[in-house]
Amino acid sequence: MNARIMVVEDEEALAILLRYNLAAEGYEVETIERGDDAEMRLYEQVPDLLILDWMLPGLSGIELCRRLRLRAETRRLPIIILTARGEESERVRGLSTGADDYVTKPFSVPELMARVKAMLRRTNPESISALLKAGDIELDRQSHRAHRNGRELKLGPTEFRLLEFLMRSPGRVFSREQLLDGVWGRDIYVDERTVDVHVGRLRKAIIRGRERDPIRTVRGAGYALDDKFGG
Ligand code: CA
């Protein structure tokens, strides 16, 4: 079963960005704008992980976190607190709110995704499937290795993330912009042609001899991993 993640964030653009990226990872996402609304909702249903902004209308993230730690149902709920850069985040840490992790804004989306994944792996290992399969390619997120027809693929870190991203949604066409957001993150400025360069490297690494090219170039649209190839 997919892990359920609640995001409490009053900045609409950030809430949308988080929802989009978490959903792309396969999580079930619920976003809430106010601290007091989140508290009510958490009485009804406890998610597998909570991403909580510090400054919220209604009830602050810090206070909500403190209250959640007092309740048996949410005492062990994994919580990541989002804080603004600078003194504030130092202060938040000093408050010992009981949060499991802190992320300072602005943050890189891939880094936050990695922290979410790491935390769920610790607390709820079944919710993360380590092994992805598409055609004759296998990718193990835990050992960070990929194989095709049993031979290990030599991939650079970006190529690995790119392959992982494509393998999560076989058959789906991603624009260069979507690939940039998903693989490089929104905060980093990378030219769209960079995507082409890395797709080229990825192809080189995974195709040997007469093996089929599993990556489809869709003119004017982007790239997709074919869902039926090899094997
Ligand atoms: Ca806020």
Tab-separated table of N, CA, C and O in Angstrom, residues 7 9 11-24 29 31 107-109 112-113 181-182 185-187:
chain	number	residue	atom	x	y	z
A	7	VAL	N	0.450	17.147	4.090
A	7	VAL	CA	1.272	18.349	3.980
A	7	VAL	C	0.469	19.505	4.555
A	7	VAL	O	-0.637	19.776	4.096
A	9	GLU	N	0.700	23.328	4.842
A	9	GLU	CA	1.482	24.436	4.278
A	9	GLU	C	0.509	25.482	3.764
A	9	GLU	O	-0.390	25.162	2.999
A	11	GLU	N	1.435	28.322	2.078
A	11	GLU	CA	1.846	28.924	0.802
A	11	GLU	C	1.340	28.019	-0.306
A	11	GLU	O	1.821	26.887	-0.467
A	12	GLU	N	0.389	28.544	-1.065
A	12	GLU	CA	-0.308	27.697	-2.022
A	12	GLU	C	0.642	27.087	-3.054
A	12	GLU	O	0.565	25.900	-3.359
A	13	ALA	N	1.563	27.926	-3.576
A	13	ALA	CA	2.456	27.445	-4.629
A	13	ALA	C	3.324	26.294	-4.118
A	13	ALA	O	3.548	25.306	-4.825
A	14	LEU	N	3.778	26.425	-2.882
A	14	LEU	CA	4.621	25.381	-2.312
A	14	LEU	C	3.812	24.107	-2.055
A	14	LEU	O	4.280	22.985	-2.303
A	15	ALA	N	2.586	24.288	-1.578
A	15	ALA	CA	1.717	23.133	-1.328
A	15	ALA	C	1.470	22.367	-2.632
A	15	ALA	O	1.514	21.135	-2.655
A	16	ILE	N	1.266	23.107	-3.719
A	16	ILE	CA	1.016	22.470	-5.018
A	16	ILE	C	2.263	21.726	-5.491
A	16	ILE	O	2.193	20.585	-5.948
A	17	LEU	N	3.409	22.385	-5.328
A	17	LEU	CA	4.681	21.769	-5.736
A	17	LEU	C	4.922	20.466	-4.964
A	17	LEU	O	5.312	19.447	-5.541
A	18	LEU	N	4.658	20.494	-3.661
A	18	LEU	CA	4.888	19.300	-2.845
A	18	LEU	C	3.902	18.194	-3.207
A	18	LEU	O	4.266	17.029	-3.320
A	19	ARG	N	2.656	18.585	-3.401
A	19	ARG	CA	1.647	17.594	-3.756
A	19	ARG	C	2.033	16.889	-5.067
A	19	ARG	O	2.006	15.667	-5.171
A	20	TYR	N	2.429	17.702	-6.043
A	20	TYR	CA	2.790	17.169	-7.358
A	20	TYR	C	3.954	16.178	-7.253
A	20	TYR	O	3.919	15.081	-7.797
A	21	ASN	N	4.987	16.593	-6.536
A	21	ASN	CA	6.189	15.756	-6.455
A	21	ASN	C	5.973	14.503	-5.610
A	21	ASN	O	6.488	13.438	-5.933
A	22	LEU	N	5.201	14.634	-4.532
A	22	LEU	CA	4.936	13.466	-3.693
A	22	LEU	C	4.043	12.475	-4.425
A	22	LEU	O	4.262	11.262	-4.362
A	23	ALA	N	3.054	13.004	-5.162
A	23	ALA	CA	2.166	12.118	-5.922
A	23	ALA	C	2.954	11.392	-7.005
A	23	ALA	O	2.717	10.208	-7.277
A	24	ALA	N	3.930	12.087	-7.600
A	24	ALA	CA	4.750	11.462	-8.640
A	24	ALA	C	5.583	10.324	-8.061
A	24	ALA	O	5.965	9.398	-8.772
A	29	VAL	N	-1.452	11.883	-1.154
A	29	VAL	CA	-1.143	13.169	-0.527
A	29	VAL	C	-2.417	13.917	-0.151
A	29	VAL	O	-3.383	13.961	-0.913
A	31	THR	N	-3.299	17.841	1.318
A	31	THR	CA	-2.720	19.126	1.720
A	31	THR	C	-3.758	19.923	2.509
A	31	THR	O	-4.944	19.923	2.182
A	107	PHE	N	14.183	24.994	-0.154
A	107	PHE	CA	14.882	23.718	-0.155
A	107	PHE	C	14.806	23.100	-1.542
A	107	PHE	O	14.010	23.518	-2.371
A	108	SER	N	15.645	22.128	-1.783
A	108	SER	CA	15.578	21.454	-3.070
A	108	SER	C	14.569	20.319	-2.949
A	108	SER	O	14.577	19.569	-1.972
A	109	VAL	N	13.670	20.241	-3.915
A	109	VAL	CA	12.612	19.232	-3.860
A	109	VAL	C	13.193	17.805	-3.834
A	109	VAL	O	12.776	16.995	-3.018
A	112	LEU	N	14.227	16.996	-0.318
A	112	LEU	CA	13.105	16.719	0.582
A	112	LEU	C	12.522	15.338	0.285
A	112	LEU	O	12.203	14.582	1.198
A	113	MET	N	12.396	14.989	-1.005
A	113	MET	CA	11.867	13.677	-1.381
A	113	MET	C	12.748	12.562	-0.808
A	113	MET	O	12.267	11.545	-0.334
A	181	ASP	N	12.199	19.136	-13.467
A	181	ASP	CA	11.621	19.270	-12.126
A	181	ASP	C	11.818	18.004	-11.314
A	181	ASP	O	12.157	18.039	-10.140
A	182	GLY	N	11.573	16.865	-11.957
A	182	GLY	CA	11.575	15.604	-11.228
A	182	GLY	C	12.963	15.078	-10.927
A	182	GLY	O	13.177	14.437	-9.901
A	185	GLY	N	15.257	18.994	-9.961
A	185	GLY	CA	14.644	19.869	-8.959
A	185	GLY	C	14.412	21.252	-9.525
A	185	GLY	O	15.131	21.695	-10.403
A	186	ARG	N	13.413	21.912	-8.990
A	186	ARG	CA	13.004	23.206	-9.539
A	186	ARG	C	13.944	24.339	-9.218
A	186	ARG	O	13.967	25.345	-9.902
A	187	ASP	N	14.666	24.202	-8.125
A	187	ASP	CA	15.478	25.334	-7.672
A	187	ASP	C	16.755	25.481	-8.482
A	187	ASP	O	17.405	26.501	-8.447
